[in-house]
Amino acid sequence: MIITKKVLRNVSLTAHPIGCRRYVEDQIAWVQKHAHDASNPAYPAADNLSLPKRVLVLGGSTGYGLSSRIFAAFAAKAATINVSFEREPTENKTATPGWYNTMAFEKKATEAGLKAFSVFGDAFSNEVKEKTADLIAKELGQVDLVVYSLASPLRNDPVTGQTYRSVLKPIGPAFTALSVDLDSDVVKTATIEPATNEQVQETVKVMGGEDWSLWVDYLMERNLLAPNAMTVAYSYIGPKITYPVYREGTIGKAKEDLERTAANLTQKLESIQGKAFVSVNKALVTRASAVIPVVPLYMALLYEVMKERGLHEHCTQQIYRLFTTLLYANTEQILTDEQGRIRVDDWEMLDEVQSEVEKRWALQREGEILKGGDLAGVQEEYEQIHGFGFADIDYSQDVDPRVI
Ligand code: NAI
């Protein structure tokens, strides 16, 4: 079949197997190159660091989780297990990009002599936790690192069976701000109605720390966390302009809960000298973030400002910096902010970057084409994470969606 890009309300419905493979291979090549290069202080060589050798990544098929898995395998030579939620391909329907990415990753990892396994299913369920634990016990013995990188619209509570849905809404008054339509480049006003109390609670249930904690409890109970094991989950803060819908909204409440969970988990992990961290990462185009109103406009302006200053990074660069300069930097203490969070959003949050974004934001007018901004860059990244938009791939070729 000829696989074309199909996007509905900023959600891509298709993915290209050859393009997804290219995306994964490019990230692997970038990591391999930098892992042996001691000349770049921003991305130091990984060769002499004590890096984890057995890594579990929850949500390791796309975005930050995939980059974490790529780093673990191709910089640390770790055996990896991914847990993710995927749709498999059929003869005439494409798989999720995460499925293609995983197939491509595991092929490369196996070729490199690295163990790589996946559990496809609902990470919130007891069944998947048990299956994953069995796999760790059988194949890896224990794990040295658990990366928690799930981004999900819903969660079925394994005990009560109740379904919780996460929403991205302000708390208190409705929030109105400019946004940009990814297809037409036209600036428009978006109003988001406030969340009910119930929606706040549900979002915390889905995107807060409860499930992270359940994973760590269960793995500890089964004695599957190695001495000194670490666990890290990803969070976001972002600029003041998105506070009402993000940090001070429903998802912000969930992230606060996730951040509190890190402290609780560190206490639980004391018996094995383990530690739990939250890393605050940069705003990047992923399948989860592209659907957040206001965010595409912010990202278009942010990408432009950061690229002009040579500070733009993609998921893999962020994760590379997180692992080599912070989590496993061999320092006596891991550098955090006052709330104990690791910050790799430091370049995004620089005053000079934020004030420039604000200036460019103030120039935008509803109904007009976006002035400046790197919407093309945002669109390109969004296409590429679905396997489209690579100049040297011939998308008019007939391909079997089941073959990677
Ligand atoms: P993503 O959408 O690229 O990845 C989410 C992963 O979770 C995928 O592997 C998906 O298969 C998996 N997943 C979702 N529901 C699942 C389920 N029920 N069971 C098993 N796997 C499931 O998302 P992204 O953006 O990489 O987000 C990961 C984390 O990073 C989130 O906590 C997000 O808030 C955080 N983050 C994202 C930022 C961004 O700008 N994209 C910035 C800072 C933090």
Coordinates of C-alpha atoms in Angstrom, one line a residue, residues 20 23-24 27 57-71 82 84 86 97-99 101-102 105 147-151 234 281-290 314-320 323 381-382 384-386:
C20 CA 10.1 5.3 11.5
Y23 CA 14.0 8.2 12.7
V24 CA 15.2 5.5 15.1
Q27 CA 18.8 8.8 16.9
V57 CA 11.5 1.9 30.1
L58 CA 7.8 2.4 30.7
G59 CA 6.6 4.2 27.6
G60 CA 9.8 3.5 25.7
S61 CA 8.4 3.4 22.1
T62 CA 8.2 7.1 21.3
G63 CA 9.3 10.6 22.5
Y64 CA 11.3 10.8 25.7
G65 CA 11.0 7.2 26.6
L66 CA 12.3 6.0 23.2
S67 CA 15.3 8.3 23.5
S68 CA 15.9 7.0 27.0
R69 CA 16.0 3.5 25.6
I70 CA 18.2 4.5 22.7
F71 CA 20.7 6.1 25.2
N82 CA 10.1 -1.5 26.8
S84 CA 4.2 0.4 25.6
E86 CA 0.6 -0.1 20.5
P97 CA 4.8 4.8 15.2
G98 CA 5.7 3.2 18.5
W99 CA 5.3 -0.3 17.1
N101 CA 10.1 2.3 16.3
T102 CA 10.2 -0.7 18.6
F105 CA 15.2 -0.4 17.6
V147 CA 12.4 5.1 33.4
Y148 CA 8.7 6.2 33.8
S149 CA 7.7 8.0 30.5
L150 CA 4.0 7.2 30.1
A151 CA 1.8 9.9 28.5
Y234 CA 9.6 13.1 33.3
N281 CA 12.4 18.3 30.3
K282 CA 12.1 20.8 27.5
A283 CA 8.9 21.4 25.4
L284 CA 9.2 19.2 22.3
V285 CA 6.9 17.9 19.6
T286 CA 5.8 14.5 20.6
R287 CA 2.5 12.6 20.0
A288 CA 1.4 13.7 23.5
S289 CA 2.4 17.4 23.3
A290 CA 1.2 18.3 19.8
H314 CA 15.4 17.0 20.3
C315 CA 14.4 14.3 22.8
T316 CA 17.6 12.3 22.3
Q317 CA 19.8 15.3 23.0
Q318 CA 17.8 16.2 26.1
I319 CA 18.1 12.6 27.4
Y320 CA 21.7 12.4 26.5
F323 CA 22.1 10.9 31.7
E381 CA 9.6 17.2 13.6
Y382 CA 5.9 16.1 14.0
Q384 CA 9.3 12.7 11.3
I385 CA 8.1 11.2 14.6
H386 CA 5.5 9.5 12.4

